[in-house]
Amino acid sequence: EVQLVESGGGLVHPGGSLRLTCVVSGFNFRSYWMHWVRQAPGRGPVWVSRIGTNGADATYATSVKGRFTVSRDNAENTLFLQMNSLRDDDTGVYYCARGRTGDGYNPDSWGQGTLVTVSS
Amino acid sequence: DIVLTQSPLSLPVSPGEPASISCTSSQSLLHANGYTYLAWYLQRPGQSPHLLISLTSDRASGVPDRFSGSGSGTDFTLKISRVEAEDVGVYYCMQAVQTPQTFGQGTKLEIK
């Protein structure tokens, strides 16, 4: 069974940092592109970042570029999102998701998410 | 960034009736490799989104065949041939032809 479990969310002040972690199981992690997608309360999902199978090819949403860094540890089946200089509008549930077999661009399996709240 | 516009935003449907959702893109979603990168997701209440259709018309594993996707270029449609109670939720289109990948604003399907 494919499983993705996010952790690391919480309450942080504006300007602060958080590191999100996603531990996966049930599939060959090193063979899949991975994504982060967030969803503010009552709003639709917003794509945040994706990373290629070997840790290269990392791309970001315009709003997070230069503040967020995605990385992965294929030996530990773990995906990370380092978030710095957090702002109020970064608040939301952060999902990690596996890219579809083949092109990797469409997330096809999602975790349950971890809540990040940025507030003073 | 590519903007995806969905219509309608709210869709009340009686069980057993068909439903259709439109997604219009501000730019063509046809990639140089010949694939058109438009996907559809359903987010049921209290759940994560899950993939229904990718590459415009390819149903994901386990998705009932009452769901179908079509379209090309900038205009796309998701059709449900006969709506069932479990289809309730918010439907999103998403493009992956270029980064940043973007979602439509969502269409809320409810049962009459």
Short mmCIF file of C-alpha atoms in Angstrom, two decimals:
data_model
loop_
_atom_site.label_atom_id
_atom_site.label_comp_id
_atom_site.label_asym_id
_atom_site.label_seq_id
_atom_site.Cartn_x
_atom_site.Cartn_y
_atom_site.Cartn_z
CA GLU A 1 0.00 0.00 0.00
CA VAL A 2 1.31 3.41 -0.98
CA GLN A 3 1.68 5.68 2.06
CA LEU A 4 2.96 9.23 2.45
CA VAL A 5 3.12 10.71 5.93
CA GLU A 6 3.92 14.39 6.44
CA SER A 7 5.15 15.94 9.67
CA GLY A 8 6.83 19.09 10.93
CA GLY A 9 3.96 21.54 10.72
CA GLY A 10 3.00 23.88 13.52
CA LEU A 11 2.62 27.49 14.60
CA VAL A 12 5.42 29.85 13.62
CA HIS A 13 5.83 33.64 13.70
CA PRO A 14 6.20 35.64 10.50
CA GLY A 15 9.83 35.55 9.41
CA GLY A 16 10.39 32.19 11.05
CA SER A 17 11.36 28.81 9.60
CA LEU A 18 10.00 25.29 9.50
CA ARG A 19 11.20 22.03 7.96
CA LEU A 20 8.54 19.66 6.71
CA THR A 21 9.24 15.94 6.31
CA CYS A 22 7.41 13.33 4.27
CA VAL A 23 8.20 9.66 4.85
CA VAL A 24 6.94 7.31 2.17
CA SER A 25 6.43 3.56 1.91
CA GLY A 26 4.87 1.03 -0.44
CA PHE A 27 6.67 2.12 -3.58
CA ASN A 28 10.19 2.60 -4.94
CA PHE A 29 10.72 6.20 -3.79
CA ARG A 30 13.92 6.78 -5.75
CA SER A 31 12.06 6.17 -9.04
CA TYR A 32 9.43 8.88 -8.62
CA TRP A 33 9.28 12.62 -8.92
CA MET A 34 7.81 14.20 -5.79
CA HIS A 35 5.71 17.31 -5.17
CA TRP A 36 4.62 19.64 -2.39
CA VAL A 37 1.15 21.18 -2.68
CA ARG A 38 -0.48 23.47 -0.11
CA GLN A 39 -4.04 24.46 0.61
CA ALA A 40 -5.09 27.48 2.63
CA PRO A 41 -8.23 27.09 4.77
CA GLY A 42 -11.31 27.12 2.55
CA ARG A 43 -9.27 27.60 -0.62
CA GLY A 44 -8.15 25.40 -3.50
CA PRO A 45 -4.82 23.60 -3.70
CA VAL A 46 -1.72 25.49 -4.83
CA TRP A 47 1.31 23.73 -6.25
CA VAL A 48 4.48 24.64 -4.32
CA SER A 49 7.40 22.61 -5.64
CA ARG A 50 8.58 19.45 -7.33
CA ILE A 51 11.86 17.55 -7.40
CA GLY A 52 13.30 14.99 -9.78
CA THR A 53 14.25 11.44 -8.89
CA ASN A 54 17.91 12.17 -8.16
CA GLY A 55 17.34 15.45 -6.31
CA ALA A 56 17.98 17.66 -9.29
CA ASP A 57 15.35 19.46 -11.37
CA ALA A 58 13.82 21.27 -8.40
CA THR A 59 11.25 23.91 -9.36
CA TYR A 60 9.10 26.25 -7.28
CA ALA A 61 6.02 28.40 -7.32
CA THR A 62 6.81 32.06 -7.87
CA SER A 63 5.57 32.98 -4.39
CA VAL A 64 8.04 30.68 -2.60
CA LYS A 65 11.09 30.86 -4.87
CA GLY A 66 14.16 31.91 -2.87
CA ARG A 67 12.47 31.12 0.46
CA PHE A 68 11.65 27.40 0.20
CA THR A 69 13.99 24.52 -0.67
CA VAL A 70 12.87 21.01 -1.58
CA SER A 71 15.22 18.06 -1.12
CA ARG A 72 15.09 14.29 -0.76
CA ASP A 73 16.98 11.40 0.83
CA ASN A 74 16.42 8.37 -1.38
CA ALA A 75 18.19 6.07 1.08
CA GLU A 76 15.67 7.03 3.78
CA ASN A 77 12.57 7.31 1.54
CA THR A 78 12.10 10.86 2.75
CA LEU A 79 11.14 14.16 1.14
CA PHE A 80 11.81 17.52 2.78
CA LEU A 81 10.64 21.10 2.44
CA GLN A 82 12.73 23.75 4.17
CA MET A 83 10.65 26.90 4.56
CA ASN A 84 12.33 30.18 5.53
CA SER A 85 11.12 33.78 5.85
CA LEU A 86 7.59 32.53 6.38
CA ARG A 87 4.68 34.90 5.74
CA ASP A 88 1.05 34.94 6.82
CA ASP A 89 -0.04 33.76 3.37
CA ASP A 90 2.08 30.61 3.69
CA THR A 91 -0.52 29.31 6.15
CA GLY A 92 -2.23 26.10 5.10
CA VAL A 93 -2.14 22.34 4.93
CA TYR A 94 0.97 21.11 3.16
CA TYR A 95 0.66 17.86 1.23
CA CYS A 96 3.43 15.77 -0.18
CA ALA A 97 2.50 13.84 -3.28
CA ARG A 98 4.05 11.31 -5.61
CA GLY A 99 4.40 12.18 -9.28
CA ARG A 100 2.60 9.91 -11.70
CA THR A 101 4.55 7.07 -13.29
CA GLY A 102 5.97 8.18 -16.60
CA ASP A 103 6.18 11.95 -16.72
CA GLY A 104 6.09 12.57 -12.98
CA TYR A 105 4.30 15.88 -13.39
CA ASN A 106 0.87 14.90 -12.08
CA PRO A 107 0.64 14.04 -8.37
CA ASP A 108 -1.19 10.71 -8.17
CA SER A 109 -0.88 9.72 -4.49
CA TRP A 110 -1.15 12.24 -1.67
CA GLY A 111 -0.50 12.25 2.05
CA GLN A 112 -2.99 13.54 4.59
CA GLY A 113 -1.08 16.79 5.02
CA THR A 114 0.51 18.76 7.85
CA LEU A 115 -0.85 22.13 8.99
CA VAL A 116 1.40 25.17 8.96
CA THR A 117 0.12 28.29 10.69
CA VAL A 118 2.07 31.53 10.31
CA SER A 119 0.82 34.11 12.75
CA SER A 120 2.08 36.61 15.27
CA ASP B 1 1.78 31.81 -14.87
CA ILE B 2 -0.91 29.84 -16.72
CA VAL B 3 -4.42 30.63 -15.47
CA LEU B 4 -7.08 27.92 -15.49
CA THR B 5 -10.72 29.02 -15.36
CA GLN B 6 -13.39 26.47 -14.42
CA SER B 7 -17.13 26.64 -14.94
CA PRO B 8 -19.53 26.30 -13.36
CA LEU B 9 -18.26 26.96 -9.84
CA SER B 10 -21.26 25.17 -8.33
CA LEU B 11 -22.96 22.14 -9.86
CA PRO B 12 -26.09 20.63 -8.30
CA VAL B 13 -26.90 17.30 -9.94
CA SER B 14 -29.55 14.65 -9.32
CA PRO B 15 -28.33 11.06 -8.84
CA GLY B 16 -28.12 9.21 -12.14
CA GLU B 17 -27.95 12.40 -14.16
CA PRO B 18 -24.90 13.47 -16.20
CA ALA B 19 -22.57 16.30 -15.23
CA SER B 20 -20.01 18.34 -17.11
CA ILE B 21 -17.25 20.70 -15.96
CA SER B 22 -15.28 23.01 -18.21
CA CYS B 23 -11.67 24.14 -17.77
CA THR B 24 -10.21 26.87 -19.99
CA SER B 25 -6.52 27.67 -20.03
CA SER B 26 -4.85 31.03 -20.72
CA GLN B 27 -2.25 29.21 -22.85
CA SER B 28 -2.10 26.00 -24.84
CA LEU B 29 -1.34 22.94 -22.71
CA LEU B 30 0.16 21.04 -25.64
CA HIS B 31 3.78 20.14 -24.85
CA ALA B 32 6.48 19.86 -27.50
CA ASN B 33 6.51 16.11 -26.82
CA GLY B 34 2.95 15.84 -28.16
CA TYR B 35 1.23 15.29 -24.83
CA THR B 36 -1.35 17.70 -23.43
CA TYR B 37 -0.78 18.16 -19.70
CA LEU B 38 -4.22 18.67 -18.23
CA ALA B 39 -5.35 16.64 -15.23
CA TRP B 40 -8.50 16.44 -13.13
CA TYR B 41 -8.69 15.90 -9.37
CA LEU B 42 -11.53 15.30 -6.93
CA GLN B 43 -11.30 16.44 -3.32
CA ARG B 44 -14.01 14.87 -1.20
CA PRO B 45 -14.94 16.65 2.05
CA GLY B 46 -12.20 16.24 4.65
CA GLN B 47 -9.88 14.35 2.31
CA SER B 48 -6.80 15.02 0.21
CA PRO B 49 -7.26 15.53 -3.52
CA HIS B 50 -7.01 12.42 -5.63
CA LEU B 51 -6.19 12.04 -9.29
CA LEU B 52 -9.02 11.16 -11.65
CA ILE B 53 -7.59 11.85 -15.10
CA SER B 54 -4.19 12.84 -16.49
CA LEU B 55 -2.98 13.82 -19.97
CA THR B 56 -6.48 15.12 -20.77
CA SER B 57 -8.21 11.74 -21.02
CA ASP B 58 -6.28 8.94 -19.24
CA ARG B 59 -8.26 7.64 -16.28
CA ALA B 60 -6.18 6.89 -13.21
CA SER B 61 -6.14 3.38 -11.75
CA GLY B 62 -9.39 2.53 -9.99
CA VAL B 63 -11.37 5.47 -11.39
CA PRO B 64 -14.82 4.38 -12.62
CA ASP B 65 -15.43 4.57 -16.36
CA ARG B 66 -18.34 6.95 -15.82
CA PHE B 67 -15.63 9.63 -15.60
CA SER B 68 -14.16 10.84 -18.90
CA GLY B 69 -11.95 13.71 -19.97
CA SER B 70 -11.63 15.41 -23.31
CA GLY B 71 -10.30 18.53 -24.97
CA SER B 72 -7.26 20.02 -26.62
CA GLY B 73 -5.21 23.17 -26.69
CA THR B 74 -6.91 25.49 -24.21
CA ASP B 75 -10.39 23.97 -23.74
CA PHE B 76 -11.09 20.89 -21.68
CA THR B 77 -14.06 19.04 -20.22
CA LEU B 78 -14.64 16.50 -17.47
CA LYS B 79 -17.83 14.49 -17.86
CA ILE B 80 -19.58 12.19 -15.43
CA SER B 81 -22.07 10.01 -17.28
CA ARG B 82 -24.24 9.18 -14.25
CA VAL B 83 -23.58 10.97 -10.98
CA GLU B 84 -23.49 8.92 -7.79
CA ALA B 85 -23.52 10.06 -4.16
CA GLU B 86 -19.79 9.33 -3.76
CA ASP B 87 -18.98 11.88 -6.50
CA VAL B 88 -19.73 14.79 -4.16
CA GLY B 89 -16.81 17.14 -3.60
CA VAL B 90 -14.74 19.78 -5.34
CA TYR B 91 -13.26 19.08 -8.77
CA TYR B 92 -10.06 20.81 -9.86
CA CYS B 93 -8.25 20.91 -13.17
CA MET B 94 -4.48 21.25 -13.08
CA GLN B 95 -1.91 22.01 -15.77
CA ALA B 96 1.61 20.62 -15.83
CA VAL B 97 2.84 21.79 -19.23
CA GLN B 98 5.00 24.42 -17.58
CA THR B 99 6.07 25.44 -14.10
CA PRO B 100 4.70 26.73 -11.91
CA GLN B 101 2.00 24.09 -12.20
CA THR B 102 -1.39 25.67 -11.54
CA PHE B 103 -4.89 24.59 -10.51
CA GLY B 104 -8.28 25.89 -11.50
CA GLN B 105 -10.42 27.51 -8.80
CA GLY B 106 -12.59 24.42 -8.35
CA THR B 107 -16.13 23.27 -9.09
CA LYS B 108 -18.26 22.10 -6.17
CA LEU B 109 -20.55 19.21 -7.12
CA GLU B 110 -23.47 18.53 -4.83
CA ILE B 111 -26.37 16.10 -4.99
CA LYS B 112 -29.82 17.64 -5.42
#
